[in-house]
Tab-separated table of C-alpha atoms in Angstrom:
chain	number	residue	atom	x	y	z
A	1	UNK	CA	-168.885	-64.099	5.682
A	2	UNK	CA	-171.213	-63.298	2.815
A	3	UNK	CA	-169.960	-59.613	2.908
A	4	UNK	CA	-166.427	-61.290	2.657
A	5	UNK	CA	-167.098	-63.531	0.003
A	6	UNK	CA	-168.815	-61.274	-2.265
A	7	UNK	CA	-165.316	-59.165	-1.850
A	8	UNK	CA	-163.598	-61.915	-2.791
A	9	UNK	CA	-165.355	-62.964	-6.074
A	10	UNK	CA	-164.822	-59.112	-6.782
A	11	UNK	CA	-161.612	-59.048	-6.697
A	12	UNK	CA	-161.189	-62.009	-8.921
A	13	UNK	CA	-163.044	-60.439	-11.037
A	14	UNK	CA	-161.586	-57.565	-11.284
A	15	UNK	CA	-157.892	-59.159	-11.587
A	16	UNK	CA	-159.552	-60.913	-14.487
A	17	UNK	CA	-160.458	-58.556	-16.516
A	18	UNK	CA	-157.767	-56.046	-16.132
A	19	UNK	CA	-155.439	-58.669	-17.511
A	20	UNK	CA	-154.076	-59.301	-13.568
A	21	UNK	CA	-155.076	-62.686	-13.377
A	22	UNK	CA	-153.316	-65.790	-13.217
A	23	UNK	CA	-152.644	-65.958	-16.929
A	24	UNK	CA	-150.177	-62.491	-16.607
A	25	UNK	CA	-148.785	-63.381	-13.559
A	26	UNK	CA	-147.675	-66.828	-15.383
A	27	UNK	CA	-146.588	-64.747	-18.365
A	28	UNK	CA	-144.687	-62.454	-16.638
A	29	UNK	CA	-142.924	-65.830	-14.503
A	30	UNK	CA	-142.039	-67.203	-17.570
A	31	UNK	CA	-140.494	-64.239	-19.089
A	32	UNK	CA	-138.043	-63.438	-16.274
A	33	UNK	CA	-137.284	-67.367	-15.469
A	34	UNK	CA	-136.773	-67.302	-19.542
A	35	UNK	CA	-134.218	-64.211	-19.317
A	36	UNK	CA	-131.823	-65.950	-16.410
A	37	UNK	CA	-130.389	-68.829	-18.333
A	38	UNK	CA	-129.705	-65.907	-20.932
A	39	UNK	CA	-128.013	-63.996	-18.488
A	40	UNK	CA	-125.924	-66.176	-16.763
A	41	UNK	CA	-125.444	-69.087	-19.925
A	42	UNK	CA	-126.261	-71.873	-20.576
A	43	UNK	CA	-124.050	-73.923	-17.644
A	44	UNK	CA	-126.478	-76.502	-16.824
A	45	UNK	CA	-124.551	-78.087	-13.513
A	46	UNK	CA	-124.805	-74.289	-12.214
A	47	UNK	CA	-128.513	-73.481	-13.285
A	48	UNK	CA	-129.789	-76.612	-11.507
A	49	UNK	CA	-127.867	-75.534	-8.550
A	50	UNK	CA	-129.556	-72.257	-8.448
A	51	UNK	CA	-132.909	-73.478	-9.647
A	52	UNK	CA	-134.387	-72.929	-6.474
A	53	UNK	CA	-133.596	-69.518	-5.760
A	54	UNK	CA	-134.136	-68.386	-9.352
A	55	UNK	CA	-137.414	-69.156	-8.907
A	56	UNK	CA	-137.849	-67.962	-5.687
A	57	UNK	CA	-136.768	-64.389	-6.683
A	58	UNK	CA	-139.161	-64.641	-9.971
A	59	UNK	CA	-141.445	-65.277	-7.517
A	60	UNK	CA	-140.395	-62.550	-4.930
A	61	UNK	CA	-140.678	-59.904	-8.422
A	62	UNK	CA	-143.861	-61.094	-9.833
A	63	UNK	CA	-145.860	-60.594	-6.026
A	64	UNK	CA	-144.075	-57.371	-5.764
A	65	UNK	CA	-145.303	-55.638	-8.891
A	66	UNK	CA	-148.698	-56.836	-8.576
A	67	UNK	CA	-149.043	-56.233	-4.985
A	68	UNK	CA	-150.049	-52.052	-5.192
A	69	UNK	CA	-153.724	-53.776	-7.267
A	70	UNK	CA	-155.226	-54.585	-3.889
A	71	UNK	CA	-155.733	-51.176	-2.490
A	72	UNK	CA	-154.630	-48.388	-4.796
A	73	UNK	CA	-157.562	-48.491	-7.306
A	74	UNK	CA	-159.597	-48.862	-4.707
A	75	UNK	CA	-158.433	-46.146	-2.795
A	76	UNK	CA	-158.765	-43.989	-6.070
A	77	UNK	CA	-162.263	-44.267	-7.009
A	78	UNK	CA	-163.105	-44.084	-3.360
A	79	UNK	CA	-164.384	-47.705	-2.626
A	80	UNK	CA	-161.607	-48.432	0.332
A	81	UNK	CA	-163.611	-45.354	2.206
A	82	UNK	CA	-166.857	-46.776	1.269
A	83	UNK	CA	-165.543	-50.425	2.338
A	84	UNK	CA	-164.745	-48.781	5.995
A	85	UNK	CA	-168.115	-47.859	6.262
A	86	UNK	CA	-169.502	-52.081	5.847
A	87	UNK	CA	-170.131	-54.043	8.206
A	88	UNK	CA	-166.926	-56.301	8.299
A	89	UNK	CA	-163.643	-54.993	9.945
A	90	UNK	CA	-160.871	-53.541	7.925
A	91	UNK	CA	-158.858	-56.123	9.001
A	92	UNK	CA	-161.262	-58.548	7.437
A	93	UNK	CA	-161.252	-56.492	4.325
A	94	UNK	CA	-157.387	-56.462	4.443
A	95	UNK	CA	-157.582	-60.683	4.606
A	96	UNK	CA	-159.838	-61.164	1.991
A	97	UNK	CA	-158.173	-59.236	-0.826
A	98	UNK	CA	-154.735	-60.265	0.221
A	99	UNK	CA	-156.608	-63.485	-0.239
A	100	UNK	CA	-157.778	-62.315	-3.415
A	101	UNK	CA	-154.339	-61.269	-4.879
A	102	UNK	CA	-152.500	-65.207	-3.290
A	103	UNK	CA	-155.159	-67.231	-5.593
A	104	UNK	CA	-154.361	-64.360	-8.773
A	105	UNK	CA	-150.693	-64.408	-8.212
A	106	UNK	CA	-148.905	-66.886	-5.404
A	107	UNK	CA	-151.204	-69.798	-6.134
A	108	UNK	CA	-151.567	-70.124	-9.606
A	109	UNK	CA	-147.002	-69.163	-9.827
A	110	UNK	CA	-146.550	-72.000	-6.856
A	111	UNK	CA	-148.444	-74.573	-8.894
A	112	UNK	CA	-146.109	-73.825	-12.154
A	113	UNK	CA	-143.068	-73.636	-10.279
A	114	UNK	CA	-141.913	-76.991	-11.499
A	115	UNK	CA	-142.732	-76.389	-15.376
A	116	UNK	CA	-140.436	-73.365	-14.978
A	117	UNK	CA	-138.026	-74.592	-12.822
A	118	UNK	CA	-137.053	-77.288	-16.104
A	119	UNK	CA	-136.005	-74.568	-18.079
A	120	UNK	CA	-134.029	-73.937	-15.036
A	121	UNK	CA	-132.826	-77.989	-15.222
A	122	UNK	CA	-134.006	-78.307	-11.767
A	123	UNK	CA	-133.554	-82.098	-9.973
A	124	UNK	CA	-136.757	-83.808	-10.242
A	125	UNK	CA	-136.035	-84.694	-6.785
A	126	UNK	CA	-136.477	-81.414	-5.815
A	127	UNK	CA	-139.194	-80.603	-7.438
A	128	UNK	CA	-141.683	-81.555	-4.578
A	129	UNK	CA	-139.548	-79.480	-1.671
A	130	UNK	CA	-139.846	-76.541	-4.639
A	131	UNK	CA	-143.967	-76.617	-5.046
A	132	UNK	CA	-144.006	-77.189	-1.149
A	133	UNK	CA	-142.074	-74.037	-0.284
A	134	UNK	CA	-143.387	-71.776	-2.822
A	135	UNK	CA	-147.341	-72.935	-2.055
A	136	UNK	CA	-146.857	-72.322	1.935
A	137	UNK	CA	-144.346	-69.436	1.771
A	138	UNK	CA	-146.188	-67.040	-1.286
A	139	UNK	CA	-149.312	-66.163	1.035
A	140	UNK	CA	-146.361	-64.104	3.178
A	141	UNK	CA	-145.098	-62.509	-0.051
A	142	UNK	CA	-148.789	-61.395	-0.601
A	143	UNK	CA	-149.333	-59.987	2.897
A	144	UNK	CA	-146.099	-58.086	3.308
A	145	UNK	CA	-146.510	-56.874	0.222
A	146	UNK	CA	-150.597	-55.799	1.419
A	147	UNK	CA	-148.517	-54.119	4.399
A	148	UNK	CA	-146.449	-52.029	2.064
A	149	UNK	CA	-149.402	-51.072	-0.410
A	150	UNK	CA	-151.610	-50.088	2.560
A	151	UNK	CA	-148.522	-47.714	3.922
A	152	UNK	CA	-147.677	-46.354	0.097
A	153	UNK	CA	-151.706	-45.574	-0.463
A	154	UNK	CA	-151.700	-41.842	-0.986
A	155	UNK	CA	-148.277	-42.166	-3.229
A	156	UNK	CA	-148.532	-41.781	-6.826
A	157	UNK	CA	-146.176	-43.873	-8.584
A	158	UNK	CA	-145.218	-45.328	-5.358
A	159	UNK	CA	-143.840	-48.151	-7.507
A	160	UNK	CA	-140.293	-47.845	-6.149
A	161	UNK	CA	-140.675	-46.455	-2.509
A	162	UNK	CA	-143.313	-49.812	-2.481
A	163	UNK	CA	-139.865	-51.949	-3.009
A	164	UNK	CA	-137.790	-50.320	-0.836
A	165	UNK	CA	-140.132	-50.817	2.288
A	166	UNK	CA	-140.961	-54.781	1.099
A	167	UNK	CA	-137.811	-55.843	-0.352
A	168	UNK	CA	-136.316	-56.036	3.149
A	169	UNK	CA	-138.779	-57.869	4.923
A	170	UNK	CA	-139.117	-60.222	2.544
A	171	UNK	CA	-135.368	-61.674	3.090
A	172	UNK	CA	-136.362	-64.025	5.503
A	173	UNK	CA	-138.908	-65.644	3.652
A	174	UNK	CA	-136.785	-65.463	0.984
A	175	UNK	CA	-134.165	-67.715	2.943
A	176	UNK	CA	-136.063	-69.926	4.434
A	177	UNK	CA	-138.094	-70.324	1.289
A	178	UNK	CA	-135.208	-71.454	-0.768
A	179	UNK	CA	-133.665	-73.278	2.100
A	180	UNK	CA	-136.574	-75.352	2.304
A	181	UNK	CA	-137.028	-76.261	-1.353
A	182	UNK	CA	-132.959	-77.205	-1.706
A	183	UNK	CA	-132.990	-80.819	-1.929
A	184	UNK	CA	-130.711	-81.820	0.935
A	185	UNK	CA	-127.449	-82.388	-0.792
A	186	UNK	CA	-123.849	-81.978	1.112
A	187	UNK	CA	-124.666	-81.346	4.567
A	188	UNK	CA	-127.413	-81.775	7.324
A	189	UNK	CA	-130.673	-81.668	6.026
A	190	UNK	CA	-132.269	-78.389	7.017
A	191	UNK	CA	-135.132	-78.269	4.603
A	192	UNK	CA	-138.069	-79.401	7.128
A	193	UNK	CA	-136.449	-77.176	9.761
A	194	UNK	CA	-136.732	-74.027	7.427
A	195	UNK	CA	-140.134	-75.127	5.701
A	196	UNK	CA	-141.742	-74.987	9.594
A	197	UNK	CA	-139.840	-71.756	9.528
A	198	UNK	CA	-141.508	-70.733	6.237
A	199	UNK	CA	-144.691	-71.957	7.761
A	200	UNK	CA	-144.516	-69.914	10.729
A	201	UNK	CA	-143.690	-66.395	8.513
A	202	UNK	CA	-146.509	-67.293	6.782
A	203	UNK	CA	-149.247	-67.745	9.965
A	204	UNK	CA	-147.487	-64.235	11.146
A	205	UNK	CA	-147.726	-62.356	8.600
A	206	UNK	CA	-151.623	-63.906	7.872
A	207	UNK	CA	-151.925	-62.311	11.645
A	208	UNK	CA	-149.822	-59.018	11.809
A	209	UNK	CA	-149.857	-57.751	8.275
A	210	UNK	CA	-153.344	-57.121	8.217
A	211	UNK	CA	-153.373	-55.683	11.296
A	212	UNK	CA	-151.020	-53.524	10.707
A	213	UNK	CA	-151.972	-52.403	7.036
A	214	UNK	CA	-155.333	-51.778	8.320
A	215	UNK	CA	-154.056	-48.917	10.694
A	216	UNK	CA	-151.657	-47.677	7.985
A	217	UNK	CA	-155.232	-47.338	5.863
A	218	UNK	CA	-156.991	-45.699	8.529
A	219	UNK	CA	-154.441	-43.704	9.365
A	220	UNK	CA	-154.207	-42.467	5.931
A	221	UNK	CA	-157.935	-41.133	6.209
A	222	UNK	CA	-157.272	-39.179	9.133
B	1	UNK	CA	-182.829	-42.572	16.384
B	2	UNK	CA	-180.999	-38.827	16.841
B	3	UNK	CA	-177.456	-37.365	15.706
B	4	UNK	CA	-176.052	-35.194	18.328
B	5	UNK	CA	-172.968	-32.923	17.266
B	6	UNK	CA	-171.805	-31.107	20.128
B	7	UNK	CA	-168.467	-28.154	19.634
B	8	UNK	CA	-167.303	-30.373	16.384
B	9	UNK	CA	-163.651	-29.131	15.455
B	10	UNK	CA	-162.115	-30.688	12.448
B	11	UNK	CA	-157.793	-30.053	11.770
B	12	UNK	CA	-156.916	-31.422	8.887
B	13	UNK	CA	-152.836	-31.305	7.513
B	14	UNK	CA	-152.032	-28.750	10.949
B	15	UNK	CA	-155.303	-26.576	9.155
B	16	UNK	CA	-158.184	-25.781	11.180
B	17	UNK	CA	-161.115	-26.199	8.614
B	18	UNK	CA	-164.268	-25.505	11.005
B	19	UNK	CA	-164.739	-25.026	14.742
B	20	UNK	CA	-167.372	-25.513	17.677
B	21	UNK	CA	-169.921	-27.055	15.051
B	22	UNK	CA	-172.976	-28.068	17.117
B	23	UNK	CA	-176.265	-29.572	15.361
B	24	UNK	CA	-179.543	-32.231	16.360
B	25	UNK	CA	-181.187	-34.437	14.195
B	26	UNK	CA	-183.871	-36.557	14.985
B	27	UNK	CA	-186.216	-38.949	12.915
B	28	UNK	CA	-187.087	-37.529	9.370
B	29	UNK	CA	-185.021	-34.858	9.867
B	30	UNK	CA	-183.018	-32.966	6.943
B	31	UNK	CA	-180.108	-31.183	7.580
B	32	UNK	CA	-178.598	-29.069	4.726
B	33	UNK	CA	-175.086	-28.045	4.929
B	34	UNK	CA	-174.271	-25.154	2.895
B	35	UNK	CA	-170.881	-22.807	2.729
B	36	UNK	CA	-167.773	-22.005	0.471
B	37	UNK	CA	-165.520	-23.969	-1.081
B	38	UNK	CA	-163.239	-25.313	1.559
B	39	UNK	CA	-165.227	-24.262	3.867
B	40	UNK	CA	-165.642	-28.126	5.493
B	41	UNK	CA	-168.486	-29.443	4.302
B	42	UNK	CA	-167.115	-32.674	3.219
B	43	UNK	CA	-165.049	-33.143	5.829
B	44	UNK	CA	-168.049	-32.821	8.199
B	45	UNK	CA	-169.150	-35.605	6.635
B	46	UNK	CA	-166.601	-37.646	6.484
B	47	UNK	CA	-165.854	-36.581	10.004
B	48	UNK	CA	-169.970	-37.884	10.516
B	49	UNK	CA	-169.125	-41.322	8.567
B	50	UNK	CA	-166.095	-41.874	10.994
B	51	UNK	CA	-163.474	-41.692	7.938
B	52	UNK	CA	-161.946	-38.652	9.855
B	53	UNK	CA	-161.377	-38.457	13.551
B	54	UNK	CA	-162.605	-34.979	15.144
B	55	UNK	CA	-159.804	-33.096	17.006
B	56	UNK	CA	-162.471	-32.188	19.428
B	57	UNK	CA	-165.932	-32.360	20.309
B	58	UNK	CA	-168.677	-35.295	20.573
B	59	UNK	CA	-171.153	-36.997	17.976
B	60	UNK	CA	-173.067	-39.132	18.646
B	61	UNK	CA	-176.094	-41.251	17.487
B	62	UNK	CA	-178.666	-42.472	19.823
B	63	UNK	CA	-181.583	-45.067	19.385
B	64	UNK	CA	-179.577	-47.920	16.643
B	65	UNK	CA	-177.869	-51.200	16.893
B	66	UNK	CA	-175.035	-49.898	18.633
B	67	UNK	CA	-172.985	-52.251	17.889
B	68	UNK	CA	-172.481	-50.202	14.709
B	69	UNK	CA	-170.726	-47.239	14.291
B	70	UNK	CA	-172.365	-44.143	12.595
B	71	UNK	CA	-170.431	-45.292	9.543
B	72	UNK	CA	-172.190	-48.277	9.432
B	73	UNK	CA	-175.649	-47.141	9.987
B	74	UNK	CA	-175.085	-44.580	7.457
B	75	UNK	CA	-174.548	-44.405	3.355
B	76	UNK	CA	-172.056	-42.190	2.401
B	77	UNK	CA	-172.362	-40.919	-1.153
B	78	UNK	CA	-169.549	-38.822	-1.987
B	79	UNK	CA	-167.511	-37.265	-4.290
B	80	UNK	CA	-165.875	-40.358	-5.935
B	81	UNK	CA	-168.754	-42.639	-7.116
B	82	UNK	CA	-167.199	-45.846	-6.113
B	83	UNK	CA	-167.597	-47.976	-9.618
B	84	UNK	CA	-165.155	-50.236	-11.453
B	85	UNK	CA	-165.283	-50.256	-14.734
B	86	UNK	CA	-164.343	-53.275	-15.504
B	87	UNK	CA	-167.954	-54.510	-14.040
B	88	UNK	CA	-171.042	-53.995	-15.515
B	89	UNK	CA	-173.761	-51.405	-14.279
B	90	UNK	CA	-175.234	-54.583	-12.536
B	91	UNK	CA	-172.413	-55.977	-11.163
B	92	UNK	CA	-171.544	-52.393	-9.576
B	93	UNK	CA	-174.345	-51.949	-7.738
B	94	UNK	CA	-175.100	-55.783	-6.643
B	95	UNK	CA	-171.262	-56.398	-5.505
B	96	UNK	CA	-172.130	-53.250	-3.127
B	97	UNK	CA	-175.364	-54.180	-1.917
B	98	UNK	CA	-173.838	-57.857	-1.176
B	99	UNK	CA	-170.827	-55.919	0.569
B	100	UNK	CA	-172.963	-53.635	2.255
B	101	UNK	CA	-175.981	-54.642	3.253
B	102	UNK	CA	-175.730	-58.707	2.771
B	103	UNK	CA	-178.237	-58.924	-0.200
B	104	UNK	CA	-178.745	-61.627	-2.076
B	105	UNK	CA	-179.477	-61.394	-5.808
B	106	UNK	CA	-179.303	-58.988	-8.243
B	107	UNK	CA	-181.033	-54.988	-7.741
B	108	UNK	CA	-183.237	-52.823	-9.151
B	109	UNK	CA	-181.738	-50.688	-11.306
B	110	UNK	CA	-185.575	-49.119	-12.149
B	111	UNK	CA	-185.386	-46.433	-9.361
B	112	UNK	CA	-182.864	-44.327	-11.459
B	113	UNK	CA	-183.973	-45.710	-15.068
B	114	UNK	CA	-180.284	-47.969	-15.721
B	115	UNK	CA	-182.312	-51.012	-16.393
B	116	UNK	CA	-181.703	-50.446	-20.106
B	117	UNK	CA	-177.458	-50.025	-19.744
B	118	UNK	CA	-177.790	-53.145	-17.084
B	119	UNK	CA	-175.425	-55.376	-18.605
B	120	UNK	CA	-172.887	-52.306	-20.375
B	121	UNK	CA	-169.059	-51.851	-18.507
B	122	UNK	CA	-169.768	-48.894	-15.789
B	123	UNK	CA	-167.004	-47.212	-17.545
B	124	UNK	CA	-168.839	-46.226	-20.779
B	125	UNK	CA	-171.304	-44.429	-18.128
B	126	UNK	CA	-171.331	-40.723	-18.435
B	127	UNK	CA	-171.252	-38.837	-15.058
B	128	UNK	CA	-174.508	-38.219	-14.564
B	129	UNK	CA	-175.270	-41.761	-14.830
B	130	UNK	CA	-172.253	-42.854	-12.857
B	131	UNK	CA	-173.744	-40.350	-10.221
B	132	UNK	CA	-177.313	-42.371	-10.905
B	133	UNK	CA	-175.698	-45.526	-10.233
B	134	UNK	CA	-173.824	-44.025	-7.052
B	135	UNK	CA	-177.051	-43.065	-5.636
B	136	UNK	CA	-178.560	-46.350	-6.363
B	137	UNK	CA	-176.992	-47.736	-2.945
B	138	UNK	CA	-179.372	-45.404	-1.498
B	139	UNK	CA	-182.153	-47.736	-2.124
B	140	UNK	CA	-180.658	-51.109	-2.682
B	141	UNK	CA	-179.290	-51.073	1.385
B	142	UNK	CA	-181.467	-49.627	3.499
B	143	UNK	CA	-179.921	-47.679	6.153
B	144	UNK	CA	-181.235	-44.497	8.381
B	145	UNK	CA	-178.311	-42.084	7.721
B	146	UNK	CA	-177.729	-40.722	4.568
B	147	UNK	CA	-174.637	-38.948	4.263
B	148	UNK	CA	-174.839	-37.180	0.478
B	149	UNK	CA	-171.851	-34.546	-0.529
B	150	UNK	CA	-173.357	-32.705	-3.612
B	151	UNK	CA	-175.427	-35.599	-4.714
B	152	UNK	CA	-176.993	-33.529	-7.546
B	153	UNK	CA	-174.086	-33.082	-9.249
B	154	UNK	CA	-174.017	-34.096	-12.960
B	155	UNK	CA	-177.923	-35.108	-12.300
B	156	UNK	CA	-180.527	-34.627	-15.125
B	157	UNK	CA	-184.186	-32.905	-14.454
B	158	UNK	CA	-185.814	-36.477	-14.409
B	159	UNK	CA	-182.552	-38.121	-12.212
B	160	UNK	CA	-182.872	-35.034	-9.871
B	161	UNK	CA	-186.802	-35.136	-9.513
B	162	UNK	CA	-186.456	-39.137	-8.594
B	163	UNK	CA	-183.580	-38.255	-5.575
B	164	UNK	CA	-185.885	-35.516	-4.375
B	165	UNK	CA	-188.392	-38.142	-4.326
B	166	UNK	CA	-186.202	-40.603	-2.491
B	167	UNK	CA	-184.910	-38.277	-0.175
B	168	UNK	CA	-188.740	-37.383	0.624
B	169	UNK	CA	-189.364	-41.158	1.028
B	170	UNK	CA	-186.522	-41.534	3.149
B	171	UNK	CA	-187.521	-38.428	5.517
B	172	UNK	CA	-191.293	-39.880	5.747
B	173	UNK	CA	-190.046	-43.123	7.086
B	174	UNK	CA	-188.090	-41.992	9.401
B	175	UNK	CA	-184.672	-41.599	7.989
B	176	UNK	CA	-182.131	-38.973	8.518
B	177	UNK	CA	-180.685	-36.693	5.705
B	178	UNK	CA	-177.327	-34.552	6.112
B	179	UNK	CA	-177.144	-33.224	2.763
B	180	UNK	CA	-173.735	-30.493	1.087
B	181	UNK	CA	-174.828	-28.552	-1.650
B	182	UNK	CA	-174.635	-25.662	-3.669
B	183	UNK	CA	-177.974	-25.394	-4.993
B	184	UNK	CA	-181.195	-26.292	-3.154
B	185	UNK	CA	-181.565	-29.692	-3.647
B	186	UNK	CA	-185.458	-29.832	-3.753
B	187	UNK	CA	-186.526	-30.955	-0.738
B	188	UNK	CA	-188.045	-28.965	2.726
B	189	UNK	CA	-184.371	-28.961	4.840
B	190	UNK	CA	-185.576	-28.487	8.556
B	191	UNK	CA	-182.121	-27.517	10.131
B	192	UNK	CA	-179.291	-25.553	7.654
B	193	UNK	CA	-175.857	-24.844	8.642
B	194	UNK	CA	-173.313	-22.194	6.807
B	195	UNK	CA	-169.701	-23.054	6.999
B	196	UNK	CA	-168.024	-19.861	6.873
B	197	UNK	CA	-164.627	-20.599	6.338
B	198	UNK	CA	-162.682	-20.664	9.758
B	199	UNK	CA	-165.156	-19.013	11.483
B	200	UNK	CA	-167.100	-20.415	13.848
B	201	UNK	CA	-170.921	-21.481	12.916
B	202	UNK	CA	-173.815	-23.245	13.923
């Protein structure tokens, strides 16, 4: 656990003082929730109805182009092969700095949701559902996106190729995670259905991602 | 504690690099592996560390914890030096020690004189003391296997008379010593083996 731990702190660390920490992913959150009533104008009945999935996507975005940090420049100055050769699993390794990238990134957005999703006019009844959804579904966001960072390793610039393989899979979280913080309006309510949904991506992807992005890694030594 | 290599092949992208590569180490053993460029030196190490799977043949390590691999009993100092630079010398060389080895506190950095640049980023290091810093794992985790691809390189006179030192340390207590290099590194090798290229050697 120590071995962990110390990982951990590293990575925090690290994300602080390459300006990836939770003050750019914020920044960056801002900017793009900032751009959308912009884009679309200024039609407040229709922002607050899309509140929830604006922010979801911002969300989606932000993960996505932070999510090549946790192994690439690691894999570059050769500490990934030197972290294979400690005493904790890959696996382990794979958890912790996924870990490590949730509290830079999916935490600190998840708690701000709400201040962003004003600009957005959001229903302050559905602000709770929103901070609810985004705090249990991000962790997925950050382990898919592990998955596809582990499998893009050796690829320079793999920016692009990165999106292509993690876009898809994150459609279902992105469903259920807007699903579940849509304030039950017209309709059945389906927003505790899709949040244990959410949950359950979430507890898979904590279990198969790492899994799987380990092999990609080791199979990228071979 | 003994490293067996018995008919070692290593293919690497469809390329044979070396074939039938057969060696024994035992306690304070040195083995220096010397050879041409591309020749597989590095990859027999990484192939010793476990970081590259060995299309055929056996290695193994008798007389350790074997619940660890080889990796694990072993450092593996190679050609990347494994620093951020956004931490400080310090923080380098503790965060792998923690990682490593599970040690608590901060480590010497007298071995390879960095006590002075202790608290400077590790990216205003030159190479040679990048290298120094490297090669400080060597002595803040102790572990029987050292693994070392070219650790001389970028090394001062005083830097390379303090490995050579280590290294004889390391030999007297016990410890094992696969060594790549292109010069002599200092240091009374019992076993040598060329890599020639694809041929076969032992």
């Amino acid at each position: 656990m120590n071995h962990l731990t110390a990982l951990v702190k590293r990575d925090l660390k690290l994300a602080y003082r390459l300006g990836g920490g939770a003050g750019t992913a914020i920044g960056f959150f801002l900017v793009v929730v900032t751009l959308l009533p912009l884009g679309i104008g200024p039609d407040s009945a229709l922002l607050s109805r899309i509140s929830a999935g604006a922010i979801w996507i911002a969300l989606l975005l932000s993960v996505l182009l932070s999510v090549d940090r946790i192994f690439q420049a690691d894999h570059e100055d050769g500490s990934l092969e030197l972290m294979l050769l400690g005493p904790v699993s890959l696996e382990m390794i794979v958890v912790s700095k996924t870990f490590a990238h949730w509290l830079t990134t999916g935490l600190p957005l998840a708690v701000t949701a709400p201040l962003f999703g004003v600009l957005l006019n959001i229903e302050p009844g559905a602000i709770g559902p929103l901070v609810l959804s985004t705090l249990i579904g991000s962790p997925a966001l950050s382990f898919l996106g592990a998955l596809g960072g582990a499998i893009t390793l050796g690829v320079r610039r793999g920016g692009l190729l990165l999106s292509l393989l993690i876009l898809p899979l994150y459609v279902p979280v992105l469903i259920f995670g807007v699903s579940a913080a849509s304030a039950s309006g017209a309709g059945p309510d389906i927003s505790t259905p899709s949040l244990l949904v959410l949950s359950a991506l979430s507890l898979a992807t904590l279990v198969l991602c790492p899994l799987a992005a380990a092999a990609a890694i080791r199979s990228h030594f071979r | 504690m003994k490293l067996s290599a018995e008919n070692l092949t290593c293919v690497r992208g469809g390329r044979t690099v070396f074939e039938n590569v057969s060696f024994e180490l035992a306690d304070g053993e040195a083995l220096l592996l010397t050879g041409p460029n591309g020749a597989g030196k590095s990859s027999l190490l990484r192939l010793i560390a476990g970081l590259v799977e060995p299309a055929a043949g056996n290695l193994r390590l008798t007389g350790h914890d074997s619940d660890l691999s080889i990796g694990q009993a072993s450092h593996f100092i190679g050609h990347a030096n494994a620093l951020k630079g956004a931490m400080s010398v310090q923080e380098n060389l503790d965060f792998w020690a923690r990682f490593l080895g599970g040690a608590e506190g901060s480590q010497s950095l007298e071995p390879f004189a960095l006590e002075a640049h202790a608290t400077i980023p590790a990216a205003l290091l030159s190479a040679g003391q990048s290298r120094r810093l490297a090669l400080l794992r060597l002595t803040a985790v102790p572990r029987r296997l050292w693994l070392l691809d070219e650790p001389t390189v970028g090394l001062d006179t005083a830097s390379l008379a303090t490995l050579v030192g280590l290294m004889e340390r390391h030999l007297a207590d016990g410890g094992l010593i696969i060594a790549a290099s292109h010069v002599d590194v200092g240091i009374a090798f019992k076993h040598r083996l060329e890599l020639a290229g694809r041929r076969a050697a032992s």
